[in-house]
Amino acid sequence: MSGAARPSLSSTLQRVRIILVDELLPIRPWTRSTSWLIGLLPSIAFIRARTRLLGFVGWNISPDAALFGVPRLYGAGRIQTRLTIGPRAMLNVDCTLELNDCVTIGADAALGHGVMVLTSSHDLGRHTRRAGRLHRRPVTIGAGAWIGANSVILPGVTVGDGAVVMSNSVVNDDVPADSLVAGAPATIVVRRLPK
């Protein structure tokens, strides 16, 4: 055996307890209850039940929206006040919504698998710390818009009504209504889709 002493089981358990108390106790009860309730439902199944449970614990989600999986919802403070999901909107599995500012998803909008919506970023800092001052900006996804799988919507972006964002795009600027954008960064491919 080496000269370094291995930590005892009791000291390891004590450290785990301290971490759990420090990390979990500050989480508001509604967050714990939300996680527990929706964690009971398997992905793809119980779509309406999942939506209603989230509404029941304080999220502003239309009861006829469809959540095919439990989106990752995170941010600082009382985040459930910063999310609005409209009637018949659909979020597929593995979506991430960062809620340091407001995210509004309009009626009949659809987010594909793995879509990430971000509301905060950093200014470019000095060479000693490039991730500078944090800034927050809201994101709006218009009615009837479709965000393709694995796309990223960056802070401050408005995706117009009826617009389409192709899969794997990175959207860093507003998308006009009824247009189609693609790429990283996303650029307009079709200026006016048929109505």
Short mmCIF file of C-alpha atoms in Angstrom, two decimals:
data_model
loop_
_atom_site.label_atom_id
_atom_site.label_comp_id
_atom_site.label_asym_id
_atom_site.label_seq_id
_atom_site.Cartn_x
_atom_site.Cartn_y
_atom_site.Cartn_z
CA MET A 1 0.00 0.00 0.00
CA SER A 2 1.11 3.52 -0.65
CA GLY A 3 1.65 6.08 2.10
CA ALA A 4 -1.45 8.08 1.12
CA ALA A 5 -4.41 7.31 3.34
CA ARG A 6 -7.70 6.56 1.65
CA PRO A 7 -10.68 8.52 2.93
CA SER A 8 -12.95 6.54 5.19
CA LEU A 9 -16.46 5.68 4.15
CA SER A 10 -17.90 7.92 6.87
CA SER A 11 -15.86 10.97 5.75
CA THR A 12 -16.91 10.34 2.14
CA LEU A 13 -20.56 10.09 3.16
CA GLN A 14 -20.21 13.27 5.22
CA ARG A 15 -18.85 15.15 2.18
CA VAL A 16 -21.70 13.81 0.00
CA ARG A 17 -24.24 14.94 2.61
CA ILE A 18 -22.75 18.45 2.72
CA ILE A 19 -22.81 18.71 -1.08
CA LEU A 20 -26.42 17.51 -1.22
CA VAL A 21 -27.52 19.95 1.47
CA ASP A 22 -25.65 22.86 -0.14
CA GLU A 23 -26.91 22.06 -3.64
CA LEU A 24 -30.43 20.73 -3.13
CA LEU A 25 -31.90 22.67 -0.22
CA PRO A 26 -31.80 26.05 -1.97
CA ILE A 27 -33.89 24.63 -4.84
CA ARG A 28 -37.47 25.81 -4.49
CA PRO A 29 -40.13 23.22 -3.64
CA TRP A 30 -41.91 23.71 -6.99
CA THR A 31 -38.73 22.74 -8.82
CA ARG A 32 -38.35 19.58 -6.77
CA SER A 33 -42.01 18.66 -7.21
CA THR A 34 -41.86 19.35 -10.96
CA SER A 35 -38.81 17.15 -11.40
CA TRP A 36 -40.33 14.38 -9.35
CA LEU A 37 -43.73 14.45 -11.06
CA ILE A 38 -42.59 14.64 -14.66
CA GLY A 39 -39.74 12.23 -14.01
CA LEU A 40 -42.36 9.54 -13.48
CA LEU A 41 -43.54 9.83 -17.09
CA PRO A 42 -41.55 8.12 -19.87
CA SER A 43 -40.52 10.15 -22.94
CA ILE A 44 -42.91 10.14 -25.89
CA ALA A 45 -45.76 8.78 -23.70
CA PHE A 46 -48.21 10.85 -21.62
CA ILE A 47 -47.58 13.99 -23.67
CA ARG A 48 -50.67 15.87 -22.45
CA ALA A 49 -50.25 14.66 -18.86
CA ARG A 50 -46.69 15.99 -18.78
CA THR A 51 -47.86 19.37 -20.07
CA ARG A 52 -50.68 19.56 -17.54
CA LEU A 53 -48.40 18.58 -14.66
CA LEU A 54 -45.99 21.38 -15.55
CA GLY A 55 -48.89 23.83 -15.70
CA PHE A 56 -50.16 22.56 -12.37
CA VAL A 57 -46.87 23.38 -10.64
CA GLY A 58 -46.70 26.92 -12.04
CA TRP A 59 -45.27 26.86 -15.57
CA ASN A 60 -47.05 29.04 -18.17
CA ILE A 61 -47.65 26.26 -20.69
CA SER A 62 -50.88 25.99 -22.66
CA PRO A 63 -52.71 22.80 -21.65
CA ASP A 64 -52.92 21.71 -25.28
CA ALA A 65 -49.20 22.15 -25.98
CA ALA A 66 -47.29 18.90 -26.55
CA LEU A 67 -44.04 18.09 -24.73
CA PHE A 68 -42.71 14.79 -26.10
CA GLY A 69 -39.97 14.73 -23.49
CA VAL A 70 -39.03 16.71 -20.43
CA PRO A 71 -37.12 19.75 -21.69
CA ARG A 72 -34.05 20.82 -19.73
CA LEU A 73 -35.18 24.04 -18.05
CA TYR A 74 -32.56 26.02 -16.17
CA GLY A 75 -31.50 29.53 -15.22
CA ALA A 76 -31.12 31.78 -12.20
CA GLY A 77 -34.01 32.59 -9.89
CA ARG A 78 -37.70 31.89 -10.43
CA ILE A 79 -37.39 30.58 -13.96
CA GLN A 80 -40.96 29.34 -14.46
CA THR A 81 -42.12 32.98 -14.77
CA ARG A 82 -39.86 33.42 -17.83
CA LEU A 83 -41.34 30.69 -20.05
CA THR A 84 -44.49 30.92 -22.14
CA ILE A 85 -45.54 28.09 -24.45
CA GLY A 86 -48.61 28.78 -26.59
CA PRO A 87 -51.51 26.61 -27.70
CA ARG A 88 -50.67 23.54 -29.78
CA ALA A 89 -46.93 24.29 -29.65
CA MET A 90 -44.78 21.16 -29.75
CA LEU A 91 -41.38 20.45 -28.19
CA ASN A 92 -39.72 17.20 -29.20
CA VAL A 93 -37.31 15.21 -27.00
CA ASP A 94 -34.00 16.55 -25.63
CA CYS A 95 -34.79 20.26 -25.97
CA THR A 96 -32.95 22.74 -23.73
CA LEU A 97 -34.42 26.09 -22.69
CA GLU A 98 -32.07 28.37 -20.77
CA LEU A 99 -34.26 30.81 -18.85
CA ASN A 100 -32.04 33.61 -17.60
CA ASP A 101 -34.39 35.83 -19.64
CA CYS A 102 -37.83 35.23 -21.17
CA VAL A 103 -38.51 32.57 -23.79
CA THR A 104 -41.81 32.81 -25.66
CA ILE A 105 -42.90 29.99 -27.96
CA GLY A 106 -45.95 30.92 -30.02
CA ALA A 107 -49.06 28.96 -30.90
CA ASP A 108 -48.47 26.04 -33.27
CA ALA A 109 -44.68 26.47 -33.18
CA ALA A 110 -42.60 23.27 -33.30
CA LEU A 111 -39.13 22.59 -31.88
CA GLY A 112 -37.37 19.48 -33.20
CA HIS A 113 -35.16 17.00 -31.36
CA GLY A 114 -32.32 18.57 -29.37
CA VAL A 115 -33.14 22.24 -30.02
CA MET A 116 -31.29 24.60 -27.68
CA VAL A 117 -32.63 28.07 -26.86
CA LEU A 118 -30.19 30.35 -25.01
CA THR A 119 -31.00 33.69 -23.37
CA SER A 120 -27.61 34.66 -21.97
CA SER A 121 -24.04 34.93 -23.17
CA HIS A 122 -20.84 36.78 -22.31
CA ASP A 123 -19.21 39.86 -23.73
CA LEU A 124 -15.72 39.28 -25.07
CA GLY A 125 -13.36 39.95 -22.21
CA ARG A 126 -9.65 40.59 -21.89
CA HIS A 127 -7.12 37.88 -22.62
CA THR A 128 -7.01 36.87 -18.94
CA ARG A 129 -10.73 36.01 -19.01
CA ARG A 130 -12.36 35.94 -22.45
CA ALA A 131 -15.82 35.10 -21.07
CA GLY A 132 -16.51 38.64 -19.86
CA ARG A 133 -19.61 40.32 -18.44
CA LEU A 134 -22.81 38.26 -18.67
CA HIS A 135 -25.72 39.73 -20.63
CA ARG A 136 -29.28 38.46 -20.96
CA ARG A 137 -31.76 38.91 -23.82
CA PRO A 138 -35.18 37.34 -24.46
CA VAL A 139 -35.96 34.91 -27.28
CA THR A 140 -39.26 34.75 -29.18
CA ILE A 141 -40.29 31.94 -31.49
CA GLY A 142 -43.30 33.07 -33.49
CA ALA A 143 -46.60 31.35 -34.12
CA GLY A 144 -46.33 28.46 -36.55
CA ALA A 145 -42.51 28.60 -36.72
CA TRP A 146 -40.57 25.35 -37.08
CA ILE A 147 -37.10 24.96 -35.53
CA GLY A 148 -35.28 21.94 -36.99
CA ALA A 149 -33.48 19.31 -34.94
CA ASN A 150 -30.27 20.25 -33.10
CA SER A 151 -30.54 23.94 -33.96
CA VAL A 152 -29.34 26.63 -31.54
CA ILE A 153 -31.22 29.89 -31.04
CA LEU A 154 -28.96 32.53 -29.47
CA PRO A 155 -29.92 35.35 -27.04
CA GLY A 156 -32.05 38.19 -28.36
CA VAL A 157 -33.30 36.37 -31.47
CA THR A 158 -36.87 36.62 -32.75
CA VAL A 159 -37.93 33.88 -35.14
CA GLY A 160 -40.88 35.31 -37.07
CA ASP A 161 -44.30 33.74 -37.50
CA GLY A 162 -44.27 30.85 -39.96
CA ALA A 163 -40.48 30.87 -40.35
CA VAL A 164 -38.42 27.68 -40.72
CA VAL A 165 -34.96 27.09 -39.23
CA MET A 166 -33.31 24.08 -40.89
CA SER A 167 -31.70 21.37 -38.75
CA ASN A 168 -28.27 22.03 -37.21
CA SER A 169 -28.49 25.78 -37.73
CA VAL A 170 -27.10 28.42 -35.37
CA VAL A 171 -29.39 31.45 -35.35
CA ASN A 172 -27.70 34.64 -34.16
CA ASP A 173 -29.97 37.20 -35.86
CA ASP A 174 -33.71 37.71 -36.26
CA VAL A 175 -35.48 35.48 -38.79
CA PRO A 176 -38.16 37.23 -40.88
CA ALA A 177 -41.70 35.80 -40.89
CA ASP A 178 -42.33 33.07 -43.48
CA SER A 179 -38.66 32.76 -44.43
CA LEU A 180 -36.36 29.73 -44.34
CA VAL A 181 -32.86 29.95 -42.87
CA ALA A 182 -30.04 27.41 -42.67
CA GLY A 183 -26.39 27.17 -41.65
CA ALA A 184 -24.03 28.32 -38.94
CA PRO A 185 -24.52 31.20 -38.76
CA ALA A 186 -27.99 30.88 -40.26
CA THR A 187 -28.63 32.83 -43.44
CA ILE A 188 -31.80 33.27 -45.46
CA VAL A 189 -32.25 30.53 -48.08
CA VAL A 190 -35.88 31.29 -49.00
CA ARG A 191 -37.15 34.83 -48.45
CA ARG A 192 -40.86 34.08 -48.66
CA LEU A 193 -42.38 30.64 -48.13
CA PRO A 194 -45.88 30.05 -49.54
CA LYS A 195 -48.71 30.76 -47.11
#
